[in-house]
Each structure stands twice: as structure tokens, then as C-alpha cells.
Coordinates of C-alpha atoms and ligand atoms in Angstrom, one line a residue:
X1 CA -43.7 15.2 -11.9
X2 CA -40.3 15.8 -10.5
X3 CA -37.1 15.3 -12.6
X4 CA -33.5 15.5 -11.4
X5 CA -33.1 19.0 -12.5
X6 CA -36.2 20.1 -10.4
X7 CA -35.0 18.0 -7.5
X8 CA -31.6 19.6 -7.4
X9 CA -33.2 23.0 -7.8
X10 CA -35.7 22.5 -5.0
X11 CA -33.5 20.4 -2.7
X12 CA -36.5 18.1 -2.2
X13 CA -35.8 14.7 -0.6
X14 CA -39.0 12.8 -0.5
X15 CA -39.0 9.7 1.6
X16 CA -41.3 6.9 0.4
X17 CA -42.6 3.9 2.2
X18 CA -40.4 0.9 2.3
X19 CA -41.7 -2.5 1.4
X20 CA -40.6 -5.8 2.7
X21 CA -38.8 -8.2 0.4
X22 CA -38.3 -11.9 0.8
X23 CA -34.8 -13.2 1.5
X24 CA -33.5 -14.8 -1.6
X25 CA -30.4 -17.0 -1.4
X26 CA -28.3 -19.4 -3.4
X27 CA -29.5 -22.9 -2.9
X28 CA -25.9 -24.1 -3.2
X29 CA -23.0 -24.4 -5.7
X30 CA -23.6 -26.4 -8.8
X31 CA -22.1 -29.8 -8.4
X32 CA -22.1 -30.6 -12.1
X33 CA -18.7 -30.3 -13.8
X34 CA -20.2 -29.8 -17.2
X35 CA -19.6 -26.3 -18.5
X36 CA -22.8 -24.5 -19.5
X37 CA -20.9 -21.3 -20.6
X38 CA -17.8 -20.2 -22.4
X39 CA -15.5 -17.2 -22.4
X40 CA -13.1 -16.7 -25.3
X41 CA -10.3 -14.2 -24.9
X42 CA -9.0 -13.1 -28.3
X43 CA -5.4 -12.0 -27.9
X44 CA -5.1 -10.9 -31.5
X45 CA -8.0 -8.5 -31.2
X46 CA -6.7 -5.7 -28.9
X47 CA -9.2 -2.9 -28.3
X48 CA -7.0 -0.2 -26.8
X49 CA -5.3 0.7 -23.6
X50 CA -7.5 1.0 -20.6
X51 CA -7.0 4.4 -19.2
X52 CA -6.2 4.1 -15.4
X53 CA -8.5 7.1 -15.0
X54 CA -11.5 4.9 -15.7
X55 CA -11.1 3.9 -12.1
X56 CA -11.5 7.5 -10.9
X57 CA -13.5 8.9 -8.0
X58 CA -15.8 11.8 -7.3
X59 CA -15.9 13.8 -4.1
X60 CA -18.3 16.7 -3.6
X61 CA -18.6 19.0 -0.6
X62 CA -22.0 17.5 0.1
X63 CA -23.4 15.9 3.3
X64 CA -20.8 13.7 5.0
X65 CA -18.4 13.3 2.1
X66 CA -15.8 15.7 3.3
X67 CA -16.7 16.7 6.9
X68 CA -16.7 13.3 8.7
X69 CA -15.8 11.2 5.7
X70 CA -12.5 12.5 4.3
X71 CA -11.7 15.2 6.8
X72 CA -11.6 14.5 10.5
X73 CA -9.4 17.3 11.6
X74 CA -5.8 17.4 12.7
X75 CA -6.7 17.4 16.4
X76 CA -9.1 14.5 16.0
X77 CA -8.6 11.2 17.9
X78 CA -9.3 9.5 14.7
X79 CA -6.0 8.5 13.0
X80 CA -5.3 11.1 10.4
X81 CA -2.6 12.6 8.2
X82 CA -2.9 16.3 8.4
X83 CA -6.6 16.1 9.2
X84 CA -7.3 13.5 6.5
X85 CA -8.7 10.1 7.5
X86 CA -5.8 7.7 7.5
X87 CA -7.7 4.5 6.9
X88 CA -9.3 6.0 3.8
X89 CA -5.9 7.0 2.4
X90 CA -4.5 3.6 3.0
X91 CA -7.2 1.8 1.2
X92 CA -7.2 4.2 -1.7
X93 CA -3.5 3.6 -2.1
X94 CA -4.3 -0.1 -2.3
X95 CA -6.8 0.2 -5.1
X96 CA -4.4 2.6 -6.9
X97 CA -7.0 5.4 -7.1
X98 CA -5.8 7.3 -10.1
X99 CA -7.8 10.6 -10.1
X100 CA -10.3 12.3 -7.8
X101 CA -12.8 14.9 -8.9
X102 CA -13.6 17.9 -6.6
X103 CA -15.5 20.0 -5.3
X104 CA -18.6 19.0 -7.2
X105 CA -21.1 18.3 -8.6
X106 CA -23.6 21.0 -8.3
X107 CA -21.6 22.5 -5.4
X108 CA -18.8 23.4 -7.9
X109 CA -20.9 26.1 -9.6
X110 CA -21.6 27.9 -6.3
X111 CA -18.0 27.5 -4.9
X112 CA -15.4 30.3 -4.7
X113 CA -12.1 28.6 -4.4
X114 CA -10.6 31.7 -2.9
X115 CA -12.7 31.0 0.3
X116 CA -10.7 27.8 0.8
X117 CA -7.2 29.1 0.9
X118 CA -5.1 31.1 3.5
X119 CA -5.1 30.6 7.2
X120 CA -8.0 28.3 8.2
X121 CA -9.2 30.5 11.0
X122 CA -9.7 33.4 8.6
X123 CA -11.6 31.4 6.0
X124 CA -15.3 32.5 5.6
X125 CA -18.3 30.3 6.4
X126 CA -20.7 30.0 3.5
X127 CA -24.0 28.5 2.8
X128 CA -23.5 25.1 1.1
X129 CA -25.2 24.6 -2.2
X130 CA -27.0 21.6 -0.6
X131 CA -28.2 23.5 2.5
X132 CA -31.9 23.4 1.6
X133 CA -31.8 19.7 1.2
X134 CA -30.1 19.0 4.5
X135 CA -32.1 17.4 7.3
X136 CA -32.2 18.7 10.9
X137 CA -30.2 15.7 12.0
X138 CA -27.2 16.9 9.9
X139 CA -24.3 18.7 11.7
X140 CA -24.0 22.4 11.0
X141 CA -20.9 22.1 8.9
X142 CA -22.9 20.1 6.3
X143 CA -25.1 23.1 5.8
X144 CA -22.7 25.9 6.4
X145 CA -19.3 25.3 4.8
X146 CA -16.5 26.2 7.2
X147 CA -14.0 26.0 4.3
X148 CA -11.6 24.0 6.4
X149 CA -11.1 21.9 3.4
X150 CA -10.0 23.8 0.4
X151 CA -7.6 23.4 -2.6
X152 CA -4.5 22.8 -0.4
X153 CA -6.1 20.1 1.7
X154 CA -7.7 18.4 -1.3
X155 CA -4.5 18.3 -3.3
X156 CA -2.7 17.0 -0.2
X157 CA -5.3 14.2 0.0
X158 CA -4.6 13.3 -3.7
X159 CA -0.8 13.5 -3.2
X160 CA -1.0 11.1 -0.2
X161 CA -2.9 8.6 -2.3
X162 CA -0.9 9.1 -5.5
X163 CA -4.0 10.3 -7.4
X164 CA -4.3 13.2 -9.8
X165 CA -6.7 16.0 -8.7
X166 CA -9.5 16.9 -11.2
X167 CA -10.9 20.3 -10.3
X168 CA -14.3 21.5 -11.4
X169 CA -14.5 25.3 -12.1
X170 CA -17.5 27.5 -11.3
X171 CA -19.0 28.7 -14.6
X172 CA -22.5 29.6 -13.2
X173 CA -21.5 32.2 -10.6
X174 CA -17.9 33.2 -11.0
X175 CA -16.2 35.0 -14.0
X176 CA -13.7 33.4 -16.3
X177 CA -10.9 35.4 -14.5
X178 CA -11.6 33.4 -11.3
X179 CA -11.0 30.1 -13.2
X180 CA -7.8 31.5 -14.7
X181 CA -6.6 32.5 -11.2
X182 CA -7.4 29.1 -9.7
X183 CA -5.1 27.6 -12.4
X184 CA -2.5 30.3 -11.4
X185 CA -2.8 29.5 -7.7
X186 CA -2.3 25.8 -8.4
X187 CA 0.2 25.7 -11.1
X188 CA 2.3 28.9 -11.2
X189 CA 5.9 28.3 -9.9
X190 CA 7.0 29.7 -6.6
X191 CA 8.2 33.3 -6.8
X192 CA 6.3 34.1 -10.0
X193 CA 2.9 35.4 -9.0
X194 CA 1.1 36.7 -5.9
X195 CA -1.1 33.6 -5.9
X196 CA 2.0 31.3 -6.0
X197 CA 3.3 33.3 -3.0
X198 CA 0.1 32.6 -1.2
X199 CA 0.4 28.9 -2.0
X200 CA 4.0 28.9 -0.8
X201 CA 3.0 30.7 2.4
X202 CA 0.5 27.9 3.1
X203 CA 3.4 25.4 2.9
X204 CA 3.2 24.3 -0.7
X205 CA 6.3 25.5 -2.5
X206 CA 5.9 23.1 -5.5
X207 CA 3.2 23.9 -8.0
X208 CA 0.3 21.4 -7.8
X209 CA 0.5 20.7 -11.6
X210 CA -3.2 20.1 -11.8
X211 CA -3.9 18.6 -15.2
X212 CA -7.6 17.9 -15.2
X213 CA -10.1 20.8 -15.1
X214 CA -13.8 20.7 -15.5
X215 CA -15.4 23.8 -17.0
X216 CA -18.6 23.8 -15.0
X217 CA -20.8 20.9 -14.0
X218 CA -24.2 19.9 -15.4
X219 CA -24.4 23.2 -17.2
X220 CA -27.8 22.0 -18.6
X221 CA -29.1 22.1 -15.0
X222 CA -27.7 23.2 -11.6
X223 CA -24.6 24.6 -13.4
X224 CA -26.5 27.5 -15.0
X225 CA -29.5 26.1 -16.9
X226 CA -27.7 26.9 -20.1
X227 CA -28.8 25.7 -23.5
X228 CA -26.1 23.6 -25.3
X229 CA -25.4 26.6 -27.6
X230 CA -25.1 29.0 -24.7
X231 CA -22.8 26.7 -22.8
X232 CA -20.6 26.2 -25.9
X233 CA -20.1 30.0 -26.0
X234 CA -19.2 30.0 -22.3
X235 CA -16.9 27.0 -22.7
X236 CA -15.0 28.8 -25.5
X237 CA -14.7 31.9 -23.3
X238 CA -13.6 30.1 -20.1
X239 CA -11.1 28.0 -22.0
X240 CA -9.4 30.7 -24.0
X241 CA -5.8 31.6 -23.2
X242 CA -5.7 29.8 -19.9
X243 CA -2.1 30.0 -18.6
X244 CA -0.5 26.6 -18.5
X245 CA 2.9 27.0 -16.9
X246 CA 4.2 24.1 -18.9
X247 CA 1.5 21.7 -17.8
X248 CA -1.0 20.4 -20.4
X249 CA -4.4 21.3 -19.2
X250 CA -7.0 18.7 -20.0
X251 CA -10.3 20.5 -20.1
X252 CA -13.6 18.6 -19.6
X253 CA -16.7 20.2 -21.0
X254 CA -20.0 19.7 -19.3
X255 CA -21.7 17.1 -21.3
X256 CA -25.0 15.3 -21.7
X257 CA -27.4 14.0 -19.1
X258 CA -28.1 10.3 -19.8
X259 CA -29.4 10.0 -23.4
X260 CA -29.6 13.7 -24.3
X261 CA -28.1 13.2 -27.7
X262 CA -29.1 16.7 -28.7
X263 CA -26.9 18.3 -26.0
X264 CA -23.8 16.5 -27.4
X265 CA -24.7 17.4 -31.0
X266 CA -25.7 21.1 -30.4
X267 CA -22.7 21.7 -28.1
X268 CA -20.2 20.4 -30.6
X269 CA -22.0 22.2 -33.5
X270 CA -21.7 25.5 -31.7
X271 CA -18.1 25.0 -30.5
X272 CA -17.2 24.3 -34.2
X273 CA -19.0 27.3 -35.5
X274 CA -15.8 29.2 -34.8
X275 CA -13.7 26.8 -36.8
X276 CA -12.4 23.2 -36.9
X277 CA -9.5 23.9 -34.6
X278 CA -11.8 24.5 -31.7
X279 CA -12.0 20.9 -30.8
X280 CA -8.4 20.9 -29.8
X281 CA -9.3 22.7 -26.6
X282 CA -11.6 19.9 -25.4
X283 CA -10.1 16.9 -23.7
X284 CA -13.3 15.3 -22.7
X285 CA -17.1 15.6 -22.8
X286 CA -18.6 14.7 -19.4
X287 CA -21.5 12.2 -19.5
X288 CA -23.5 11.8 -16.3
X289 CA -25.7 8.8 -15.8
X290 CA -27.4 7.7 -12.6
X291 CA -29.4 4.4 -12.5
X292 CA -32.3 5.6 -10.4
X293 CA -35.6 4.6 -12.0
X294 CA -36.7 1.2 -10.7
X295 CA -40.4 1.7 -11.3
X296 CA -40.3 -0.8 -14.3
X297 CA -41.6 1.9 -16.7
X298 CA -44.4 3.2 -14.4
X299 CA -43.1 6.7 -13.9
X300 CA -40.4 9.1 -14.8
X301 CA -40.9 11.0 -11.5
X302 CA -37.5 11.5 -9.8
X303 CA -38.8 10.7 -6.3
X304 CA -41.5 8.1 -7.0
X305 CA -39.3 6.2 -9.5
X306 CA -36.6 5.4 -7.0
X307 CA -36.0 2.0 -5.5
X308 CA -34.8 1.1 -2.0
X309 CA -31.1 0.3 -1.4
X310 CA -31.7 -2.5 1.0
X311 CA -35.2 -3.8 0.6
X312 CA -35.7 -5.3 -2.9
X313 CA -36.8 -8.5 -4.5
X314 CA -35.1 -10.4 -7.4
X315 CA -37.0 -8.4 -10.0
X316 CA -35.7 -5.2 -8.4
X317 CA -32.2 -6.7 -8.5
X318 CA -32.5 -7.3 -12.3
X319 CA -34.2 -4.0 -12.8
X320 CA -31.1 -2.1 -11.4
X321 CA -28.8 -4.2 -13.6
X322 CA -31.0 -3.4 -16.6
X323 CA -30.7 0.3 -15.8
X324 CA -27.0 -0.1 -15.4
X325 CA -26.7 -1.9 -18.7
X326 CA -27.9 1.3 -20.5
X327 CA -24.4 2.7 -19.9
X328 CA -23.0 0.7 -22.9
X329 CA -25.6 2.3 -25.3
X330 CA -25.0 5.7 -23.8
X331 CA -21.2 5.4 -24.4
X332 CA -21.6 4.1 -27.9
X333 CA -24.5 6.5 -28.7
X334 CA -22.8 9.7 -27.6
X335 CA -19.6 8.5 -29.3
X336 CA -21.5 8.1 -32.5
X337 CA -22.8 11.6 -32.3
X338 CA -19.4 12.9 -31.5
X339 CA -18.0 11.1 -34.5
X340 CA -20.2 13.2 -36.8
X341 CA -18.1 16.2 -35.7
X342 CA -14.8 14.7 -34.7
X343 CA -13.6 12.1 -37.1
X344 CA -10.1 12.1 -35.5
X345 CA -11.6 11.4 -32.1
X346 CA -9.8 14.2 -30.4
X347 CA -12.5 14.5 -27.7
X348 CA -13.1 11.5 -25.4
X349 CA -15.9 10.7 -23.1
X350 CA -15.4 11.4 -19.4
X351 CA -18.2 9.7 -17.4
X352 CA -17.5 11.7 -14.3
X353 CA -20.7 10.8 -12.4
X354 CA -22.1 7.3 -12.4
X355 CA -23.8 4.9 -10.0
X356 CA -27.2 3.8 -8.6
X357 CA -29.2 6.4 -6.8
X358 CA -31.9 5.1 -4.3
X359 CA -34.5 6.8 -2.2
X360 CA -33.4 8.0 1.3
X361 CA -33.6 5.7 4.3
X362 CA -30.6 3.4 4.3
X363 CA -28.0 5.9 5.6
X364 CA -25.3 4.4 7.8
X365 CA -25.2 7.7 9.6
X366 CA -28.7 9.2 9.9
X367 CA -28.8 12.7 8.6
X368 CA -26.1 12.2 6.0
X369 CA -27.5 13.7 2.8
X370 CA -27.6 11.3 -0.3
X371 CA -25.9 8.6 1.7
X372 CA -27.0 5.0 0.9
X373 CA -26.0 1.5 1.9
X374 CA -24.3 -0.3 -1.0
X375 CA -25.1 -4.0 -1.1
X376 CA -23.9 -7.0 -3.2
X377 CA -26.4 -5.7 -5.9
X378 CA -24.3 -2.5 -6.2
X379 CA -21.1 -4.5 -6.3
X380 CA -22.5 -6.5 -9.3
X381 CA -23.7 -3.3 -10.8
X382 CA -20.3 -1.6 -10.4
X383 CA -18.4 -4.5 -11.8
X384 CA -20.7 -4.6 -14.8
X385 CA -20.2 -0.8 -15.3
X386 CA -16.4 -1.0 -15.0
X387 CA -16.5 -3.9 -17.6
X388 CA -18.4 -1.6 -20.0
X389 CA -15.7 1.0 -19.6
X390 CA -12.9 -1.6 -20.1
X391 CA -14.6 -2.8 -23.3
X392 CA -14.7 0.7 -24.7
X393 CA -11.1 2.0 -24.0
X394 CA -10.9 4.1 -27.1
X395 CA -14.0 6.1 -26.1
X396 CA -13.8 6.5 -22.4
X397 CA -10.8 8.4 -21.1
X398 CA -12.0 8.8 -17.5
X399 CA -14.9 7.8 -15.2
X400 CA -15.6 8.9 -11.7
X401 CA -17.9 6.8 -9.4
X402 CA -20.4 8.9 -7.6
X403 CA -19.4 9.3 -4.8
X404 CA -16.3 8.1 -2.9
X405 CA -17.5 8.1 0.7
X406 CA -20.7 8.6 2.7
X407 CA -22.8 9.2 -0.4
X408 CA -24.4 7.4 -3.3
X409 CA -22.4 4.4 -4.7
X410 CA -19.7 4.8 -2.1
X411 CA -16.6 2.7 -1.7
X412 CA -16.4 3.6 1.9
X413 CA -18.6 4.6 4.8
X414 CA -17.3 6.5 7.8
X415 CA -18.5 8.2 10.9
X416 CA -16.2 9.5 13.6
X417 CA -13.8 6.6 14.4
X418 CA -15.8 4.1 12.4
X419 CA -14.8 3.1 8.9
X420 CA -15.9 0.3 6.6
X421 CA -15.2 -0.8 3.0
X422 CA -18.4 -1.4 1.1
X423 CA -18.9 -4.2 -1.5
X424 CA -18.3 -1.5 -4.1
X425 CA -14.9 -0.6 -2.5
X426 CA -14.0 -4.3 -2.9
X427 CA -14.9 -4.3 -6.5
X428 CA -12.4 -1.5 -7.2
X429 CA -9.8 -3.6 -5.4
X430 CA -10.6 -6.7 -7.6
X431 CA -10.5 -4.6 -10.8
X432 CA -7.4 -2.5 -10.1
X433 CA -5.1 -4.6 -12.3
X434 CA -7.0 -3.6 -15.4
X435 CA -5.6 -0.1 -15.1
X436 CA -3.2 0.6 -18.0
X437 CA -3.8 -2.9 -19.5
X438 CA -4.5 -3.7 -23.1
X439 CA -8.2 -4.4 -23.4
X440 CA -8.9 -7.6 -25.4
X441 CA -12.1 -8.5 -27.3
X442 CA -13.7 -11.3 -25.3
X443 CA -16.7 -13.3 -26.2
X444 CA -19.1 -14.4 -23.4
X445 CA -21.5 -17.2 -24.3
X446 CA -24.0 -18.2 -21.5
X447 CA -27.7 -19.0 -21.3
X448 CA -29.8 -15.9 -20.8
X449 CA -31.7 -15.6 -17.5
X450 CA -35.4 -15.7 -17.6
X451 CA -37.8 -14.2 -15.0
X452 CA -41.2 -12.7 -14.6
X453 CA -41.4 -8.9 -14.6
X454 CA -44.9 -7.7 -13.6
X455 CA -46.6 -10.7 -15.2
X456 CA -44.6 -10.6 -18.4
X457 CA -41.6 -12.7 -19.3
X458 CA -38.3 -10.9 -19.1
X459 CA -34.7 -11.9 -19.7
X460 CA -31.2 -10.7 -18.9
X461 CA -27.8 -11.9 -20.2
X462 CA -26.2 -14.7 -18.3
X463 CA -22.5 -13.8 -18.0
X464 CA -20.4 -10.8 -19.1
X465 CA -17.1 -9.1 -18.2
X466 CA -13.9 -7.8 -19.7
X467 CA -10.3 -8.9 -20.2
X468 CA -7.0 -7.0 -20.3
X469 CA -3.4 -8.0 -20.6
X470 CA -0.2 -6.5 -19.2
X471 CA 3.0 -8.2 -20.0
X472 CA 2.4 -11.9 -19.0
X473 CA -0.6 -11.1 -16.8
X474 CA -4.2 -11.4 -17.9
X475 CA -7.0 -9.9 -15.8
X476 CA -10.4 -11.3 -16.6
X477 CA -13.3 -9.9 -14.7
X478 CA -16.7 -11.6 -14.8
X479 CA -20.1 -10.8 -13.6
X480 CA -22.7 -13.5 -13.0
X481 CA -26.0 -11.6 -12.5
X482 CA -28.1 -14.7 -11.7
X483 CA -29.6 -14.6 -8.2
X484 CA -29.7 -18.4 -8.0
X485 CA -27.6 -20.2 -10.6
X486 CA -23.8 -20.7 -10.7
X487 CA -22.2 -20.7 -14.1
X488 CA -19.7 -23.5 -14.9
X489 CA -17.5 -21.8 -17.5
X490 CA -14.8 -23.0 -19.9
X491 CA -12.2 -20.3 -20.5
X492 CA -10.4 -20.4 -23.8
X493 CA -7.4 -18.1 -24.3
X494 CA -7.1 -17.7 -28.0
X495 CA -3.4 -16.9 -28.6
X496 CA -1.9 -17.6 -25.1
X497 CA -1.5 -20.4 -22.6
X498 CA -2.1 -20.5 -18.9
X499 CA 0.8 -21.0 -16.5
X500 CA -1.0 -20.4 -13.3
X501 CA -4.2 -18.8 -12.3
X502 CA -6.2 -17.6 -9.3
X503 CA -9.5 -16.0 -8.7
X504 CA -10.9 -13.6 -6.2
X505 CA -14.6 -13.1 -6.0
X506 CA -17.4 -11.4 -4.1
X507 CA -20.7 -13.2 -3.5
X508 CA -23.1 -14.0 -0.7
X509 CA -26.1 -16.3 -0.3
X510 CA -28.1 -13.2 0.5
X511 CA -28.4 -10.8 -2.4
X512 CA -29.0 -8.0 0.1
X513 CA -25.7 -8.6 1.9
X514 CA -23.7 -5.5 2.9
X515 CA -21.0 -4.4 5.2
X516 CA -21.8 -2.2 8.3
X517 CA -19.7 -0.6 11.0
X518 CA -20.6 -3.5 13.3
X519 CA -20.3 -6.2 10.6
X520 CA -17.6 -5.0 8.2
X521 CA -16.7 -8.4 6.7
X522 CA -20.0 -9.8 5.3
X523 CA -19.1 -9.1 1.7
X524 CA -15.3 -9.5 1.3
X525 CA -13.3 -11.0 -1.5
X526 CA -12.5 -14.7 -1.3
X527 CA -9.4 -15.9 -3.2
X528 CA -8.6 -19.4 -4.5
X529 CA -6.1 -20.8 -6.8
X530 CA -7.4 -22.5 -10.0
X531 CA -6.1 -25.9 -11.0
X532 CA -6.2 -27.2 -14.5
X533 CA -4.7 -30.2 -16.4
X534 CA -3.3 -28.8 -19.6
X535 CA -6.9 -28.6 -20.9
X536 CA -9.0 -25.5 -20.8
X537 CA -9.6 -23.7 -17.5
X538 CA -13.0 -24.5 -16.2
X539 CA -14.3 -22.1 -13.5
X540 CA -17.5 -21.9 -11.5
X541 CA -18.8 -18.4 -11.1
X542 CA -21.2 -18.4 -8.1
X543 CA -24.6 -16.8 -8.4
X544 CA -24.8 -13.0 -7.8
X545 CA -21.0 -12.6 -8.1
X546 CA -18.2 -10.4 -9.3
X547 CA -15.0 -12.2 -10.0
X548 CA -11.5 -11.3 -11.0
X549 CA -9.2 -13.9 -12.5
X550 CA -5.5 -13.3 -12.4
X551 CA -3.9 -15.5 -15.0
X552 CA -0.2 -15.8 -15.4
X553 CA 0.6 -16.6 -19.0
X554 CA 3.4 -18.9 -20.4
Ligands
AHR1 O1 -23.9 13.4 -7.1 C1 -24.9 14.2 -6.7 C2 -25.3 15.3 -7.7 O2 -25.8 14.6 -8.8 C3 -24.2 16.1 -8.2 O3 -23.9 17.2 -7.4 C4 -24.8 16.6 -9.5 O4 -23.7 16.9 -10.5 C5 -25.6 15.4 -10.0 O5 -26.9 15.9 -10.4

């Protein structure tokens, strides 16, 4: 039996046989105008401000994420800005990417940031954390890190996008002083320290003002195999008397894997052993949750339990969504445990790795480690997950989809001069206006979906989403998970009136639909204006769809 911890440890990538799945499509839009569902947006029940950082990203020095994905090199014929892929920067600006996590992931706890500064030609080549897992098809720089991309290049990437950098420090294999000096390199003003001089010499006179810092990654696994108590002691040590140069440092502690409630409990218990004030040093507790087990309860084996990114039937479609749905319980469950120790809620949840994880075999670029092909199913999954975060704004301060490009639930795929926005990338575009909005309690009433799961009846909810308001604009995002039925839905705004409205949605008659380098526009948003006659807005949500309604209020 292999679990994620063993997998990461061994670098094992087992390929399993693919199975053929029938094509399932939508027979056609419902022609009936009778609403079968209802959405009520309650303007007098605000839930809290949606942190823009919930729409964050994760980039690890892994496979083709950096070398080929983000970084093409200054001399590359691929359009770039200082070596960084231009088309990627442009789209990330469009989706208002707020924060980007780097350099890992597991890579972070083997990385020495000092290797990635100074003249590029003098930077050392190092064995990448993921080297053992790389296939023979992978280019050399995926296995042996040339350090061409380091802190300067990454922060430049963030600046070009307008995003905050979120750096993960190495707790497993570097001392606390290295963390302190990384902060010094990034944030000390020009002329004050030797490391500031080094930054200035590299062409960056202004401090980077890095505000978000991870203290290790998955410290229960690849980040050191610590117990929660051991890690809490390390966390206190690494976070003590960090220089701040006037910037507030928001420290993210390595948190639980999935439903490991005891990690959350024991970590906080141990941190607090030193005194109640200790909580003030923690900005967030990182929760990691991947939806990987599509075996329908048959196995917990990390390799055998995986499903296929492209070949799946309707039951697999719902199975992924059921796995994704667990996120809501994980957020509320860990929050409940945190509440036992932190009645003031000083510490928030930072879901800095989330997304589906399939078996290998669907890579757009053969040889790219952990790369998979996102389909409409992943778009629906991602919309559903972002809605969960929107509905819990007081609990979730940040979330980072794993991972940005050429990896797991990627928004983009790129290879050399080819670049494509995946259905997941389009979901982030549709949801961008939620950032900074006031989340409103919203009631979704729709018939449950019924299907057969291995000979037994199974059901799944029929319609869900989230709503937020900013000034006179309401954003309502809605997921229809049904593979075959449209939902005719009456939308009631309790406490506001519609002036005008439009809707953008992603859907396709084929639930496997995805965008490739050759066919980049198979799943793209369609926008239409919505007409209404003083009465309630009635909207048809196509089957297998993610929609965003942009409603201007009177
Ligand atoms: O995202 C891939 C890996 O998954 C990350 O490196 C690690 O943190 C997690 O286990």
C-alpha cells in the first residue's frame, strides 16, 4: 500500500492501464421555461470579505512548471519579458492573480535560496528534489536545477503580474539563520546590509517587501517527517525575532494533510504550551488537500486509487466532485479544532495546495512530471472549490491552486512557443470579480441528482455556488454538476433589484472536453446578456457547467 508520503519519498510514478469510457453528451438544452430550481441571495446576511488571496497560485520548481512553463530565457524566440513567458504574464494580469507561492512544495525543504542569487553563470547546478521521479524523456534541467530562476526572477515575475510573492522557507535542511537571511535579502533597504547590497547589485534597489512566508512545507512528510509537537517547536524557533524592516511578515505554519485533525490540534497545543501570546506569530495554518482517490472506496493506495484525467465515465465525473466536496468539511472541521485554541480567530486557514491529482498519462508534453490535462470536469471541480472558499470568507485567508502551469490542476499548459489556457484557467477568469467582494449567504434549492454507483443508488446535489457584492455589482457563480440536465433557475435577490445582468459560462456537450495546443478554444467562456421583465431573473444553467452572473444593481 502506497500513500502520498511514501510516494513523495520514493518518487514512484506508477502508470496504470487506461480504460475506455463512452462519450457522454448533453442531449440538448431544456426547452421548458418552468423553473425547477431557485437561488436566493440574502443581502442582509453578509458572511465577510472574500480575501483576494483565495484566488492564489502555486508554482514549484518541479517538472515543466518553471523551465519551459514560466521561464523561457531572455534569448528565447518565445515572446518574453526578462526571460519570463509573456503570454502567461498577460493572462495572469487579466485574472488579477493576487499571490503566488514558490518554490515548493516538497522542493522548498531541499532548496537553498542562496544558490539562486548573484550572476546567473556563477549559480550552482543542484539535484532537484524531484530528480528520482523524473522520466528519461524529461530535459536535464528538470532533474538538475540550473538555478537560472531564483528569488530575483520569481519576484520580478510577481511584480509584472501585480501579485504578491509567497515564499516557502526550508525547515528540513537549512538552519533558522538561512530563513532570517532570506528575509534580509528580500526586505532590507538598500545600503543597510551586505545582502541588500547583493540585491542592489543584481538590479533591484527597492526592497521586495515580501509579506507572506511559509515556514516549511508538509512538515509531517517530505518537509522533515516531524510530529506535530516537534514541528511546533521548530516553528517557534524559525519564527522568533525575524527582522521585519517595517513590513508585517505573515507566517504560514505547515498544517494538516486532509483530515488529519490531530495535526491541527497537537500543533496548536504545543505552540501554546509557551503561552497564549504565541498564536500572534501565526498568520495561517496551511491545509493541503488533493482529490486523488477515485476508486469508489476500494483502496487507499496512492497509485492504484488514482483515476484518469481524460478517460472517465459519468460515475467517475461525480466521484471527483464528491471528493472535491470534502473541502467544505475540511475547512469547517479544521476551523472547529482551531476554535478550541483560538477563540479570537487570530489564525486563519491557508489552503495552499488543492486540486485533483490523476495518474500519469495525459501530459501535454510527454515527460513533464505530474503534468495532467485539465478537462471540463476539472473546471466544474475548480468552480465548486472556489465557491466553497467564497462561502467561508472568515476562515480561509488564502488558497493556492496546485499548480499554475504544466502540472496538476493547471490554468495553463505551455511548451516552447505553444501556450494554451485550460478550462481551469477560464474558471479563474470567470470568478475574478469575487475578489475583495462581500460574501452573501445564498440558498440554492434544486433537485438532487441520482445515479448508480457500483450497483447502488447514489446522489449528488443539483446546484451550488456563491455570491458576493461590491458596490452596485453582484457576482453570482453557479455550478451545475449534472452531466445531462440543464437547470432552469429563478434567481431572487432579497434586498436588491436588478438593473441589468449578463452571464458567462463554460460548458460543452462532451464532459471530457479540453483545450490543447492544436485546439485551444474547445472550452472557452460564452457570454450572453440576460433579459427580464421586472419579475425575477430566470436563468438556464446548462449541464456540466460553471457560470458567472454579473448583475448590476439598481
Ligand atoms: O504539488 C505536488 C506536491 O504535492 C508538493 O510538492 C507537495 O507539497 C505535495 O505533496
